[in-house]
Coordinates of C-alpha atoms in Angstrom, one line a residue:
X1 CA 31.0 4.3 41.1
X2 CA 33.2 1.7 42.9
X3 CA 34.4 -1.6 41.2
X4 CA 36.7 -4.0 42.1
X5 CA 39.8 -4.1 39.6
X6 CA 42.6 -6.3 38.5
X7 CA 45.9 -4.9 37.2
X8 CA 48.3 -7.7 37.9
X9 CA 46.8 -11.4 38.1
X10 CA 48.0 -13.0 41.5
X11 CA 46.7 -13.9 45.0
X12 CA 43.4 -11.8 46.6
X13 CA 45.7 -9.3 47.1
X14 CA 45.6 -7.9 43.6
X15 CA 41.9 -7.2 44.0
X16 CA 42.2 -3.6 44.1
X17 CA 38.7 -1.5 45.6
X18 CA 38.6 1.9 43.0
X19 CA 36.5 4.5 41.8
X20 CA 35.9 4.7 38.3
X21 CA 33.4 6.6 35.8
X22 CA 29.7 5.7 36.0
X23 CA 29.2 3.7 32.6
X24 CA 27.5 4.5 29.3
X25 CA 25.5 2.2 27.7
X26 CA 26.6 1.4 23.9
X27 CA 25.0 -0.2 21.4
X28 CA 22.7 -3.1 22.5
X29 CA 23.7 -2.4 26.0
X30 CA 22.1 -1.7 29.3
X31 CA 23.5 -0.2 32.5
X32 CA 22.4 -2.0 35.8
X33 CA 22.5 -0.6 39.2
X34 CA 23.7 -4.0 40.8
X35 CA 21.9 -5.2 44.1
X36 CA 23.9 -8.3 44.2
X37 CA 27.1 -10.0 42.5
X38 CA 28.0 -13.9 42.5
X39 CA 31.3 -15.0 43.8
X40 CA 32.5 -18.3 41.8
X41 CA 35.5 -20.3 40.8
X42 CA 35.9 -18.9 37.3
X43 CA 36.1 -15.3 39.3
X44 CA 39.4 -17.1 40.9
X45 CA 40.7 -18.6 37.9
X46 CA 40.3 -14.9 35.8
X47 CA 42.3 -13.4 39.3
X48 CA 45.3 -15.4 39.0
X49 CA 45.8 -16.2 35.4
X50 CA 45.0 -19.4 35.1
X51 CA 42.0 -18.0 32.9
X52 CA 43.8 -15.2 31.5
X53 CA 42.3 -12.2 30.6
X54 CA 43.4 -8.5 29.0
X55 CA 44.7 -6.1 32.2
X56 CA 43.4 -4.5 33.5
X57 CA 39.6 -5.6 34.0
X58 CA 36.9 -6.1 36.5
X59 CA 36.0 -9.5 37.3
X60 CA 33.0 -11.0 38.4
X61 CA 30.4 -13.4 35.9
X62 CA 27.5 -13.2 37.7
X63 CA 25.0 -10.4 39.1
X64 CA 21.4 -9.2 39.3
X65 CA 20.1 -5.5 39.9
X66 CA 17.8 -2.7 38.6
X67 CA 18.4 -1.3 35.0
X68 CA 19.4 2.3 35.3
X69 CA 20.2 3.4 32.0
X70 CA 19.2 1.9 28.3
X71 CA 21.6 2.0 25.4
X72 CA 20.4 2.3 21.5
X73 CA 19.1 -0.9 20.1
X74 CA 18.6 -2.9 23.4
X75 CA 15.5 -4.5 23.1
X76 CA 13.2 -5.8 25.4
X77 CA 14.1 -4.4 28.4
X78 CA 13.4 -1.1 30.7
X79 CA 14.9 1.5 32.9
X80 CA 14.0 0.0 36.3
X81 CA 13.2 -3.5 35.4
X82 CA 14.9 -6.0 37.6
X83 CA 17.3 -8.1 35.7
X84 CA 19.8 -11.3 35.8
X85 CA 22.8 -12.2 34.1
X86 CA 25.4 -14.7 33.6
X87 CA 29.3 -15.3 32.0
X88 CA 29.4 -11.3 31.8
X89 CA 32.6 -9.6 33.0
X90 CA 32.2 -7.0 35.3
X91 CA 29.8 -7.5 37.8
X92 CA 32.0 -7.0 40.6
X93 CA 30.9 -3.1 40.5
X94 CA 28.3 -1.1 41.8
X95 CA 27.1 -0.7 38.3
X96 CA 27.9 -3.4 35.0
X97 CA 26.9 -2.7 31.5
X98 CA 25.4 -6.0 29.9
X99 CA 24.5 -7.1 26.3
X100 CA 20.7 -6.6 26.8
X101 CA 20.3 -9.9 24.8
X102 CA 22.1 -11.6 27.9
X103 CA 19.5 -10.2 30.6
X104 CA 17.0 -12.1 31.9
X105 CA 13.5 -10.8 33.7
X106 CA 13.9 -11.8 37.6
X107 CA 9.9 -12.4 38.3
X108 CA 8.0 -11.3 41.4
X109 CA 8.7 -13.7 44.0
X110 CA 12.4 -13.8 43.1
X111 CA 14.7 -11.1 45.3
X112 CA 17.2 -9.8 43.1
X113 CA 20.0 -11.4 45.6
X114 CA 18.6 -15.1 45.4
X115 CA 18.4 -14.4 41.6
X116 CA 22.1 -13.4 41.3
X117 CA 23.0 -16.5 43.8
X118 CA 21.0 -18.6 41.4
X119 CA 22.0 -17.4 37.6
X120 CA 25.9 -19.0 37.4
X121 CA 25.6 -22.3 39.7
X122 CA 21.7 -22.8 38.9
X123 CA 22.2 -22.7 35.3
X124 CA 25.0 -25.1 35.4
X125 CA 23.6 -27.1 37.7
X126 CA 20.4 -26.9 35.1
X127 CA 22.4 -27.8 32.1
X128 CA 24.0 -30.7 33.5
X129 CA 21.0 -32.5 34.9
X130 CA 18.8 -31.5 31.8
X131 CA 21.2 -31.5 28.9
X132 CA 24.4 -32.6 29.3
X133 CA 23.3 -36.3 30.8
X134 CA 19.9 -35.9 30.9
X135 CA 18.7 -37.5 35.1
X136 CA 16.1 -39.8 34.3
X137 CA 13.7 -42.0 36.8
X138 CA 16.1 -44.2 38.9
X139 CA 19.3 -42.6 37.8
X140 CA 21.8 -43.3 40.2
X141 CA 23.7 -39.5 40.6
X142 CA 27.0 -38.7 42.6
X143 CA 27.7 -35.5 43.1
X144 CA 30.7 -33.8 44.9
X145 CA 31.4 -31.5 47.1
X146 CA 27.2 -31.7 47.7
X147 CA 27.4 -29.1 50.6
X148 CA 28.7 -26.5 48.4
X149 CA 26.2 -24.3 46.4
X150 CA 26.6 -26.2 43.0
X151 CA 26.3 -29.3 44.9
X152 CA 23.2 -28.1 46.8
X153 CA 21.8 -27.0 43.4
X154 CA 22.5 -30.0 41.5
X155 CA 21.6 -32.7 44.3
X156 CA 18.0 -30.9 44.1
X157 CA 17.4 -30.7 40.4
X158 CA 18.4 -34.5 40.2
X159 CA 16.3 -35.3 43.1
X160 CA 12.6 -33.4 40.7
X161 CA 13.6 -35.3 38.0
X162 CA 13.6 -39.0 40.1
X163 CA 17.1 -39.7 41.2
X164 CA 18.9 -41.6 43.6
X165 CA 21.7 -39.4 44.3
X166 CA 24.6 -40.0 46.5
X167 CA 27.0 -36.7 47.8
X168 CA 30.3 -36.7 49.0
X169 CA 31.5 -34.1 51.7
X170 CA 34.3 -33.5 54.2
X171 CA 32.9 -33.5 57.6
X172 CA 29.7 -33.6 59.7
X173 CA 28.4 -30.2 59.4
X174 CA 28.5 -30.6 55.6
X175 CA 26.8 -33.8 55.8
X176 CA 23.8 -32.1 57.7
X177 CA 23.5 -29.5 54.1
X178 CA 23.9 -32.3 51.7
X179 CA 21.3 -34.1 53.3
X180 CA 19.0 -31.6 53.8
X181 CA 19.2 -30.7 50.3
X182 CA 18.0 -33.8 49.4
X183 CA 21.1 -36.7 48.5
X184 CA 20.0 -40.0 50.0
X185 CA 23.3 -41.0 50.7
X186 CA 26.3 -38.9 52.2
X187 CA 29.9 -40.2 51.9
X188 CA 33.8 -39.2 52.8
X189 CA 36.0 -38.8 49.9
X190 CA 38.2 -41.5 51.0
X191 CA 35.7 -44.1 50.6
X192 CA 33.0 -43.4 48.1
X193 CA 34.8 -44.9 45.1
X194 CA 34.6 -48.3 46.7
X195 CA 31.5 -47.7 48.3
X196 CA 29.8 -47.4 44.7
X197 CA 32.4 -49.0 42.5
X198 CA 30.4 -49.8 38.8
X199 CA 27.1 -48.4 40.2
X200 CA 26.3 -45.0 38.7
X201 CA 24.9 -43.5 36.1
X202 CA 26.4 -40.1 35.8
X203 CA 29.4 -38.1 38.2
X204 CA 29.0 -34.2 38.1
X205 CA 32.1 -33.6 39.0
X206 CA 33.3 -29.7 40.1
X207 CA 36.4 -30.8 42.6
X208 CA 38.8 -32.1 39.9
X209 CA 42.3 -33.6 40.5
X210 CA 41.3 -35.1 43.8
X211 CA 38.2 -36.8 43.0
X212 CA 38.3 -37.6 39.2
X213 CA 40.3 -41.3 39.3
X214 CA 37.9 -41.9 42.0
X215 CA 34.9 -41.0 40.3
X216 CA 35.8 -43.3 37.2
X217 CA 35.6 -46.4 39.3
X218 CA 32.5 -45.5 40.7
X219 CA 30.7 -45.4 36.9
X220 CA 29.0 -48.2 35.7
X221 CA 29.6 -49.4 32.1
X222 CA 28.6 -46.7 29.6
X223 CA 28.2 -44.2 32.5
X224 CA 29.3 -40.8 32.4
X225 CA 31.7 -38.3 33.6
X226 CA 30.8 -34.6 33.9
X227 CA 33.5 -32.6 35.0
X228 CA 32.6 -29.2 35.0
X229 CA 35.2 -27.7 37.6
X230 CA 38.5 -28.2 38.7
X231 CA 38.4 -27.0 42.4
X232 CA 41.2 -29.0 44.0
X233 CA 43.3 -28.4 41.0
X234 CA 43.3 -29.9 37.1
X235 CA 43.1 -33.7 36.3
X236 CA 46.1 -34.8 34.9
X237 CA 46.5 -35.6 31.1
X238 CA 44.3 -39.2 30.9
X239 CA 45.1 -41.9 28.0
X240 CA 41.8 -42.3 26.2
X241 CA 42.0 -46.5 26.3
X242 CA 41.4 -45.8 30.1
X243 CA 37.6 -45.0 29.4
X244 CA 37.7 -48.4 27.2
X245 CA 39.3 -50.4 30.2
X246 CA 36.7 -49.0 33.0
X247 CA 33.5 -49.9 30.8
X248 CA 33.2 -48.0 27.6
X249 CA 32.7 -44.4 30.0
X250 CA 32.1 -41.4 28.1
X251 CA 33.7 -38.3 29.3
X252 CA 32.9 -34.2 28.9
X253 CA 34.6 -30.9 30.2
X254 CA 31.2 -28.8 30.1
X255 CA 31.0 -24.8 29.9
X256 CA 27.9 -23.3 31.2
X257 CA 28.5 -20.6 28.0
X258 CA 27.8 -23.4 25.2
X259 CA 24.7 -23.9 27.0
X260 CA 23.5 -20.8 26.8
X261 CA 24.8 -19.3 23.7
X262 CA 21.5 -19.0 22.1
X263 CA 19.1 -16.5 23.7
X264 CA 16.0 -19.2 24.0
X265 CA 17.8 -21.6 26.1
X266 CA 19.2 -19.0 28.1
X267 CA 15.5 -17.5 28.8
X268 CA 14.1 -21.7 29.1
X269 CA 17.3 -22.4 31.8
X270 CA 16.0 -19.0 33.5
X271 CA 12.7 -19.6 33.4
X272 CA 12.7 -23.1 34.7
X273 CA 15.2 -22.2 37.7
X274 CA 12.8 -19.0 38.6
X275 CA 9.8 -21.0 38.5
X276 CA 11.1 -23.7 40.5
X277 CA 12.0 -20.8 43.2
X278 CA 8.8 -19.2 42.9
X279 CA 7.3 -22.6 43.4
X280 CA 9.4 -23.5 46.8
X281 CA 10.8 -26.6 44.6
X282 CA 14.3 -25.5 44.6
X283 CA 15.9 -23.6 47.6
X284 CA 18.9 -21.2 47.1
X285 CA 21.7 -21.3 50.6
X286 CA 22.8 -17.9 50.4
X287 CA 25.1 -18.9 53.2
X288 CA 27.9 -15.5 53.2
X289 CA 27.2 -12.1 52.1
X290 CA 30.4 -9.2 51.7
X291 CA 31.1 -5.5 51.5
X292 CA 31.9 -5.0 47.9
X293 CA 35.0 -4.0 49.1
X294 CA 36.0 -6.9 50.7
X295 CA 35.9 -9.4 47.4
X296 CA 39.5 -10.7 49.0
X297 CA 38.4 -12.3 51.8
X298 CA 35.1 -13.7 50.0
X299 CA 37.8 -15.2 47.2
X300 CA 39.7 -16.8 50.1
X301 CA 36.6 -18.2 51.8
X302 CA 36.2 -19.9 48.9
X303 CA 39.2 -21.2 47.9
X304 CA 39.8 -22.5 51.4
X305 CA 36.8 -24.3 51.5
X306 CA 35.8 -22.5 54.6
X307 CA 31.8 -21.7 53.2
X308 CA 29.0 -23.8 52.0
X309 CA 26.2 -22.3 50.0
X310 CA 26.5 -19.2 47.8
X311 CA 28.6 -16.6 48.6
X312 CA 27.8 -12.9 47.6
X313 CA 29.0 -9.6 47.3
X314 CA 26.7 -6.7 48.0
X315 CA 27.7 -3.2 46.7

C-alpha cells in the first residue's frame, strides 16, 4: 500500500508519498480499505512539530472506508462494513488500522466521503454547540472564519437549535458560503468587535491570535469563549483578571478527544451528525478533493486560506 509519511517535521515538503507493508490487524483492531481521508489543522500542527509526535509516522486524524480485515477481539464490526473514525493517526494511507471501539457505522444515505468530511469538524462542531456551551433559543452565536468547513458546520448546528448567529469572513465570495449556510449576519474582521461589542452569548473561536482580543469585547457579561483552534497562530499568554474586567467571561481551550473518550458519546455525536445528513438538515461542502499523493499541496491550500469547505484526500 501507499501512505503518506513523516520523517522530519517541517514545511509540506516533508510529506513524503511511500510504499509500505499492507497492515495486520492486532488486538482489538480492524484494517480499513480507506475511500476517503480528512485534511485538518491538527494534520498541520503533527507536520511541523508544533504538535510533536514520535518519527517517523503517518499523519492524518480522520477517514472513512470499507473494513478489509478484522483483528481478534474487535467487536461489533465486519469485514466489508463501511466505517468512520476520528483522532486516529494514520489515515493518510490507502489502508489505516483503527481501535474497533473507535469505528463508527456510516448508515445508508451517508457516502463514505461526506462521512469522512463530516467525522473531525462535525463532531467538533457537535460538541461545541451541544456540550461545551450548550446554543439555546435566542442565543446570540459568533462564529469565525464561517466560510470554512468548521464554520459552515457550526453556523448550521447553532442555526437547528434556534440561534442568531453572526459569521465573520474575509471577502465577498466567503460571504456568499457563510450566508448560505445559514448566519444571519456576515461581518469583516476589522469591524465585528465593535459591531457587537457586549452582545453575545458564546464565540467559537478556531482562528486564534488574530481574532481572540476581539472576540472578548464582543461577549456579553458571563458569556463565553470557545477557542478550539489557533489558525492564525496562538493567543498570547492572557492575565486571568482580564476575564473579570470584560464581565465575569468564562474561557475554554476544548479538544474534540475529551468529548469523545467514552464510546457512547462518540456513537450519540455520530449518530446525531448522520442523522441530520440523512435528513438534509445539515449539508457537508466538500469543496477540494486530492490525489493521495499530493497531501502537500492540500496542506498548503489550507494554511493559505486559499479553500472553503472540507478538503479531502482520496487514495
Amino acid at each position: 500500500m501507499h501512505a503518506i509519511i513523516v520523517s522530519a517535521q517541517g514545511g509540506p515538503e516533508v510529506l513524503e508519498y511511500a510504499e509500505r507493508p499492507d497492515p495486520v490487524p492486532g488486538e482489538g483492531e480492524v484494517v480499513v480499505d480507506v475511500a476517503a481521508a480528512g485534511v485538518n489543522f491538527i494534520d498541520i500542527y503533527h507536520r511541523s512539530g508544533a504538535y510533536p509526535l514520535p518519527l517517523p509516522v503517518t499523519i492524518g486524524s480522520e477517514g472513512a472506508g470499507t473494513v478489509s480485515a478484522v483483528g481478534p477481539g474487535a467487536r461489533d464490526v465486519a469485514v466489508g462494513d463501511t466505517v468512520a473514525w476520528a483522532s486516529v493517526l494514520g489515515s493518510y494511507a490507502e489502508k489505516a488500522v483503527v481501535p474497533a471501539d473507535r469505528l463508527v457505522p456510516v448508515p445508508d444515505g451517508v457516502s463514505a466521503e461526506v462521512a469522512a468530511a463530516t467525522m473531525l469538524q462535525g463532531m467538533t462542531a457537535h460538541y461545541l454547540t451541544h456540550s461545551t456551551h450548550e446554543v439555546r433559543q435566542g442565543d446570540q452565536v459568533l462564529v469565525h472564519a464561517g466560510a470554512g468547513g468548521m464554520g459552515q458546520l457550526l453556523i448550521q448546528l447553532a442555526k437547528l437549535k434556534g440561534a442568531k448567529v453572526y459569521a465573520t469572513v474575509s471577502s465577498a465570495e466567503k460571504e456568499k458560503l457563510a450566508r448560505a449556510a445559514g448566519a444571519d449576519e456576515v461581518l469583516g474582521y476589522d469591524d465585528f468587535a465593535e459591531a457587537l461589542r457586549d452582545r453575545i452569548d458564546v464565540v467559537y473561536d478556531g482562528v486564534g491570535a488574530a481574532t481572540f482580543d476581539g472576540g472578548l469585547q464582543a461577549l456579553r457579561p458571563r458569556g463565553l469563549m470557545a477557542l478550539y483552534g489557533a489558525a492564525s497562530g496562538p493567543v498570547p499568554p492572557l492575565d486571568p483578571q482580564t476575564l473579570n474586567q470584560r464581565g465575569s467571561l468564562f474561557l475554554t481551550r476544548p479538544s474534540l478527544v475529551h468529548y469523545i473518550a467514552e464510546r457512547a458519546e462518540l456513537l450519540q455525536r455520530a449518530s446525531d451528525l448522520f442523522g441530520w445528513i440523512a435528513a438534509g438538515k445539515l449539508a457537508v461542502n466538500v469543496s477540494h478533493r486530492y490525489p493521495l499523493a499530493e497531501a502537500g499541496r492540500a496542506h498548503e491550500d489550507l494554511a493559505g486560506r486559499r479553500t472553503t469547505g472540507k478538503l479531502l484526500l482520496i487514495p
